[in-house]
Amino acid sequence: MSEPMVKAEGVHKRFGRVEVLRGVDLSVPAGTVTCLIGPSGSGKSTLLRCINHLEKIQAGRIWVDGDLVGYEQRGDRLYELKEAEIARKRAEIGMVFQHFNLFGHMTALENVIEAPCRVRKVRRADAVARARELLGRVGLADRADAYPSQLSGGQQQRVAIARALAMDPKLMLFDEPTSALDPELVGEVLDVIRGLAATGMTMIVVTHEMGFAREVADQVVFMDAGCVIERGTPAEVLGNPREARTRDFLAKVL
């Protein structure tokens, strides 16, 4: 296995008195797909948001590509990075949310070129060419001039994936990317993620689609109540789980 693209050690996260993550350890090798599974409220989405510092952790450490997330170490102490530096590093991590979060007043093409032009200062002509390539890659070459309101949920989510890829991220995070979709639209989004997996993109996917996890994941991590209960290959975790809590969960969703 290669060096980890993502490494988390002893991560704790609280919202008020509620401890959402309770000492989470995670290692994601570069070029692999990790699927996070578990019941709602188990901390999966919060862990994703901590990986790109959308949420600050109270204890533990997270590294992405060898760099501490949100902090730098000087001697024995950690110092939080300035917001501009946090934003620069966050731009290297693509994130796709449940609810698309597209700009409603912009076309699909404009949504995809916004961050490269504004954040990376890419020339508009270059950004447009790259956006058209990415929209073609997700099967939407003919919808570049459509607004989000003119697109189905599955199409909107595919635009959101193209938008994340436009920043050439080293890591992609997917937070239940199909949970807001009608059942018949789920497949088209999962097909795009399958294609990304085939290219060797490092990905962490929070999902309730067990068939997809079985097919695409290199590693499946089962979480419950803010803890990692079990991890292993899909065959191990989904096919022959060791922990009773994992078996109980899978009995209800498979």
Short mmCIF file of C-alpha atoms in Angstrom, two decimals:
data_model
loop_
_atom_site.label_atom_id
_atom_site.label_comp_id
_atom_site.label_asym_id
_atom_site.label_seq_id
_atom_site.Cartn_x
_atom_site.Cartn_y
_atom_site.Cartn_z
CA MET A 1 0.00 0.00 0.00
CA SER A 2 1.22 3.50 -0.78
CA GLU A 3 1.68 6.33 1.70
CA PRO A 4 -1.68 7.55 3.02
CA MET A 5 -3.29 10.50 1.29
CA VAL A 6 -5.43 10.96 4.40
CA LYS A 7 -4.47 10.06 7.94
CA ALA A 8 -6.54 10.78 11.04
CA GLU A 9 -5.39 10.02 14.57
CA GLY A 10 -7.54 10.27 17.69
CA VAL A 11 -9.95 12.79 16.17
CA HIS A 12 -12.57 14.22 18.52
CA LYS A 13 -15.29 16.65 17.52
CA ARG A 14 -18.05 18.09 19.72
CA PHE A 15 -21.06 20.24 19.01
CA GLY A 16 -21.84 21.71 22.39
CA ARG A 17 -22.08 18.78 24.77
CA VAL A 18 -22.61 16.23 22.02
CA GLU A 19 -19.44 14.35 21.09
CA VAL A 20 -19.90 13.49 17.42
CA LEU A 21 -16.45 11.98 16.81
CA ARG A 22 -14.85 10.02 19.62
CA GLY A 23 -11.23 9.21 18.88
CA VAL A 24 -11.48 8.35 15.18
CA ASP A 25 -8.46 6.83 13.43
CA LEU A 26 -8.46 6.52 9.64
CA SER A 27 -5.88 5.87 6.94
CA VAL A 28 -6.65 6.26 3.23
CA PRO A 29 -3.85 5.27 0.83
CA ALA A 30 -3.36 7.41 -2.25
CA GLY A 31 -5.19 6.14 -5.32
CA THR A 32 -7.80 4.19 -3.36
CA VAL A 33 -11.51 4.47 -2.63
CA THR A 34 -12.76 4.36 0.96
CA CYS A 35 -16.49 4.07 1.61
CA LEU A 36 -17.80 5.21 4.99
CA ILE A 37 -20.98 3.42 6.00
CA GLY A 38 -23.12 3.44 9.12
CA PRO A 39 -26.40 4.72 10.53
CA SER A 40 -27.43 8.36 10.35
CA GLY A 41 -25.77 10.37 13.10
CA SER A 42 -22.73 8.12 13.33
CA GLY A 43 -20.30 10.93 12.45
CA LYS A 44 -19.52 10.06 8.82
CA SER A 45 -20.36 13.44 7.30
CA THR A 46 -18.74 15.32 10.18
CA LEU A 47 -15.51 13.39 9.60
CA LEU A 48 -15.53 14.45 5.95
CA ARG A 49 -16.02 18.08 6.93
CA CYS A 50 -13.13 17.84 9.38
CA ILE A 51 -10.83 16.47 6.67
CA ASN A 52 -11.12 19.72 4.71
CA HIS A 53 -11.39 21.88 7.85
CA LEU A 54 -14.98 22.96 7.30
CA GLU A 55 -15.24 21.83 10.92
CA LYS A 56 -12.50 22.29 13.53
CA ILE A 57 -11.60 19.31 15.67
CA GLN A 58 -11.15 19.53 19.43
CA ALA A 59 -8.48 16.84 19.72
CA GLY A 60 -6.37 14.62 17.49
CA ARG A 61 -4.77 15.37 14.15
CA ILE A 62 -5.58 14.99 10.48
CA TRP A 63 -3.07 15.00 7.64
CA VAL A 64 -3.79 15.27 3.91
CA ASP A 65 -0.88 14.39 1.62
CA GLY A 66 1.50 14.71 4.55
CA ASP A 67 0.34 18.19 5.64
CA LEU A 68 -1.56 18.86 8.86
CA VAL A 69 -5.09 20.04 8.13
CA GLY A 70 -5.78 23.54 9.45
CA TYR A 71 -2.64 23.80 11.57
CA GLU A 72 1.12 23.89 11.53
CA GLN A 73 3.39 22.53 14.20
CA ARG A 74 6.12 24.67 15.75
CA GLY A 75 8.05 22.80 18.36
CA ASP A 76 5.54 21.02 20.58
CA ARG A 77 2.63 23.35 19.82
CA LEU A 78 0.03 23.58 17.07
CA TYR A 79 -0.92 26.93 15.55
CA GLU A 80 -4.02 27.39 13.43
CA LEU A 81 -3.25 28.52 9.90
CA LYS A 82 -4.54 31.83 8.60
CA GLU A 83 -7.81 31.65 6.71
CA ALA A 84 -6.14 32.38 3.37
CA GLU A 85 -3.77 29.44 3.81
CA ILE A 86 -6.62 27.18 4.93
CA ALA A 87 -8.59 28.19 1.82
CA ARG A 88 -5.57 27.51 -0.42
CA LYS A 89 -5.18 23.99 0.95
CA ARG A 90 -8.93 23.37 0.88
CA ALA A 91 -8.89 24.17 -2.83
CA GLU A 92 -6.83 21.00 -3.32
CA ILE A 93 -9.70 18.88 -1.94
CA GLY A 94 -12.86 18.46 -3.97
CA MET A 95 -16.11 18.02 -2.06
CA VAL A 96 -19.50 17.00 -3.40
CA PHE A 97 -22.45 17.54 -1.07
CA GLN A 98 -25.86 15.88 -0.79
CA HIS A 99 -27.73 18.90 -2.10
CA PHE A 100 -25.57 19.98 -5.05
CA ASN A 101 -25.04 23.60 -3.84
CA LEU A 102 -24.88 24.94 -7.39
CA PHE A 103 -25.23 28.68 -8.05
CA GLY A 104 -28.79 28.98 -9.34
CA HIS A 105 -28.12 32.13 -11.36
CA MET A 106 -25.25 30.52 -13.30
CA THR A 107 -25.33 28.00 -16.13
CA ALA A 108 -23.69 24.61 -15.72
CA LEU A 109 -20.62 25.91 -17.55
CA GLU A 110 -20.44 29.04 -15.40
CA ASN A 111 -20.71 26.96 -12.23
CA VAL A 112 -17.74 24.86 -13.34
CA ILE A 113 -15.46 27.76 -14.32
CA GLU A 114 -16.21 29.98 -11.30
CA ALA A 115 -13.63 28.59 -8.88
CA PRO A 116 -10.76 28.12 -11.37
CA CYS A 117 -11.20 31.70 -12.60
CA ARG A 118 -11.80 33.33 -9.22
CA VAL A 119 -9.51 31.27 -6.98
CA ARG A 120 -6.79 29.96 -9.29
CA LYS A 121 -6.88 32.97 -11.67
CA VAL A 122 -7.08 30.66 -14.68
CA ARG A 123 -7.69 32.46 -17.99
CA ARG A 124 -11.38 32.30 -18.85
CA ALA A 125 -10.77 30.68 -22.24
CA ASP A 126 -8.70 27.93 -20.63
CA ALA A 127 -11.26 27.43 -17.87
CA VAL A 128 -14.08 27.17 -20.43
CA ALA A 129 -12.18 24.58 -22.46
CA ARG A 130 -11.50 22.51 -19.35
CA ALA A 131 -15.13 22.88 -18.18
CA ARG A 132 -16.47 21.63 -21.50
CA GLU A 133 -14.13 18.64 -21.27
CA LEU A 134 -15.33 17.86 -17.74
CA LEU A 135 -19.01 18.29 -18.60
CA GLY A 136 -18.45 15.84 -21.43
CA ARG A 137 -16.78 13.46 -19.02
CA VAL A 138 -19.87 13.43 -16.78
CA GLY A 139 -22.21 13.07 -19.77
CA LEU A 140 -23.46 16.65 -19.91
CA ALA A 141 -21.69 18.14 -22.92
CA ASP A 142 -25.04 19.21 -24.36
CA ARG A 143 -26.23 20.88 -21.14
CA ALA A 144 -23.45 23.43 -20.65
CA ASP A 145 -25.79 26.40 -21.11
CA ALA A 146 -28.59 25.05 -18.92
CA TYR A 147 -29.35 26.55 -15.50
CA PRO A 148 -29.70 24.29 -12.44
CA SER A 149 -33.49 24.73 -12.47
CA GLN A 150 -33.52 23.22 -15.96
CA LEU A 151 -31.60 20.10 -14.87
CA SER A 152 -32.69 16.94 -13.07
CA GLY A 153 -31.24 16.19 -9.66
CA GLY A 154 -28.87 13.64 -11.17
CA GLN A 155 -27.70 16.15 -13.76
CA GLN A 156 -27.17 18.80 -11.09
CA GLN A 157 -25.08 16.39 -9.04
CA ARG A 158 -22.98 15.56 -12.10
CA VAL A 159 -22.37 19.28 -12.66
CA ALA A 160 -21.31 19.50 -9.00
CA ILE A 161 -18.80 16.69 -9.59
CA ALA A 162 -17.45 18.45 -12.69
CA ARG A 163 -17.16 21.67 -10.67
CA ALA A 164 -15.11 19.91 -8.00
CA LEU A 165 -12.86 18.28 -10.62
CA ALA A 166 -12.22 21.64 -12.29
CA MET A 167 -9.85 22.51 -9.44
CA ASP A 168 -7.72 19.40 -10.17
CA PRO A 169 -8.03 18.12 -6.59
CA LYS A 170 -5.68 15.54 -5.11
CA LEU A 171 -8.57 14.13 -3.06
CA MET A 172 -12.34 13.91 -3.61
CA LEU A 173 -14.85 13.76 -0.76
CA PHE A 174 -18.44 12.68 -1.47
CA ASP A 175 -21.04 13.26 1.26
CA GLU A 176 -23.94 10.92 0.44
CA PRO A 177 -23.95 12.12 -3.18
CA THR A 178 -27.08 10.16 -4.13
CA SER A 179 -29.23 10.54 -1.01
CA ALA A 180 -31.22 13.50 -2.35
CA LEU A 181 -31.91 11.86 -5.72
CA ASP A 182 -34.91 9.98 -7.02
CA PRO A 183 -34.04 6.27 -7.19
CA GLU A 184 -33.92 6.18 -11.00
CA LEU A 185 -31.27 8.93 -11.04
CA VAL A 186 -28.88 7.29 -8.57
CA GLY A 187 -27.20 5.11 -11.18
CA GLU A 188 -26.05 7.96 -13.40
CA VAL A 189 -24.19 9.63 -10.53
CA LEU A 190 -22.66 6.38 -9.29
CA ASP A 191 -21.47 5.67 -12.84
CA VAL A 192 -19.51 8.94 -12.82
CA ILE A 193 -17.92 8.06 -9.47
CA ARG A 194 -17.06 4.59 -10.78
CA GLY A 195 -15.30 6.26 -13.70
CA LEU A 196 -13.29 8.44 -11.34
CA ALA A 197 -12.29 5.40 -9.30
CA ALA A 198 -10.97 3.78 -12.48
CA THR A 199 -8.63 6.75 -13.03
CA GLY A 200 -6.96 6.28 -9.64
CA MET A 201 -8.48 9.33 -7.95
CA THR A 202 -8.27 9.11 -4.15
CA MET A 203 -11.81 9.25 -2.84
CA ILE A 204 -13.73 9.02 0.42
CA VAL A 205 -17.41 8.35 -0.13
CA VAL A 206 -20.10 8.48 2.55
CA THR A 207 -22.79 6.23 1.14
CA HIS A 208 -25.82 4.10 1.90
CA GLU A 209 -25.42 2.26 -1.42
CA MET A 210 -23.96 -1.04 -0.23
CA GLY A 211 -23.81 -2.56 -3.71
CA PHE A 212 -21.74 0.39 -4.89
CA ALA A 213 -19.43 0.10 -1.85
CA ARG A 214 -18.97 -3.62 -2.51
CA GLU A 215 -18.09 -2.96 -6.16
CA VAL A 216 -15.89 0.14 -5.99
CA ALA A 217 -14.32 0.44 -2.52
CA ASP A 218 -10.83 -0.70 -1.68
CA GLN A 219 -11.70 -0.16 1.98
CA VAL A 220 -15.03 -0.06 3.81
CA VAL A 221 -15.20 1.68 7.19
CA PHE A 222 -18.24 1.13 9.40
CA MET A 223 -18.93 3.90 11.91
CA ASP A 224 -21.41 4.10 14.75
CA ALA A 225 -21.86 6.65 17.55
CA GLY A 226 -18.76 8.60 16.54
CA CYS A 227 -16.42 5.59 16.51
CA VAL A 228 -14.90 3.37 13.85
CA ILE A 229 -16.33 -0.06 14.68
CA GLU A 230 -14.84 -2.06 11.84
CA ARG A 231 -12.76 -1.60 8.72
CA GLY A 232 -11.50 -3.86 5.96
CA THR A 233 -12.09 -4.89 2.38
CA PRO A 234 -15.68 -5.00 1.09
CA ALA A 235 -15.56 -8.79 1.27
CA GLU A 236 -14.53 -8.61 4.93
CA VAL A 237 -16.83 -5.86 6.21
CA LEU A 238 -19.86 -6.45 4.00
CA GLY A 239 -19.46 -10.16 3.40
CA ASN A 240 -18.13 -11.47 6.70
CA PRO A 241 -18.25 -8.76 9.39
CA ARG A 242 -16.54 -9.52 12.69
CA GLU A 243 -18.49 -7.12 14.93
CA ALA A 244 -22.06 -7.75 16.08
CA ARG A 245 -22.94 -4.07 15.59
CA THR A 246 -21.83 -4.24 11.94
CA ARG A 247 -23.83 -7.41 11.38
CA ASP A 248 -26.92 -5.81 12.94
CA PHE A 249 -26.62 -2.72 10.70
CA LEU A 250 -26.10 -4.72 7.53
CA ALA A 251 -29.04 -6.98 8.32
CA LYS A 252 -31.28 -3.90 8.16
CA VAL A 253 -29.88 -2.37 4.95
CA LEU A 254 -28.93 -5.30 2.74
#
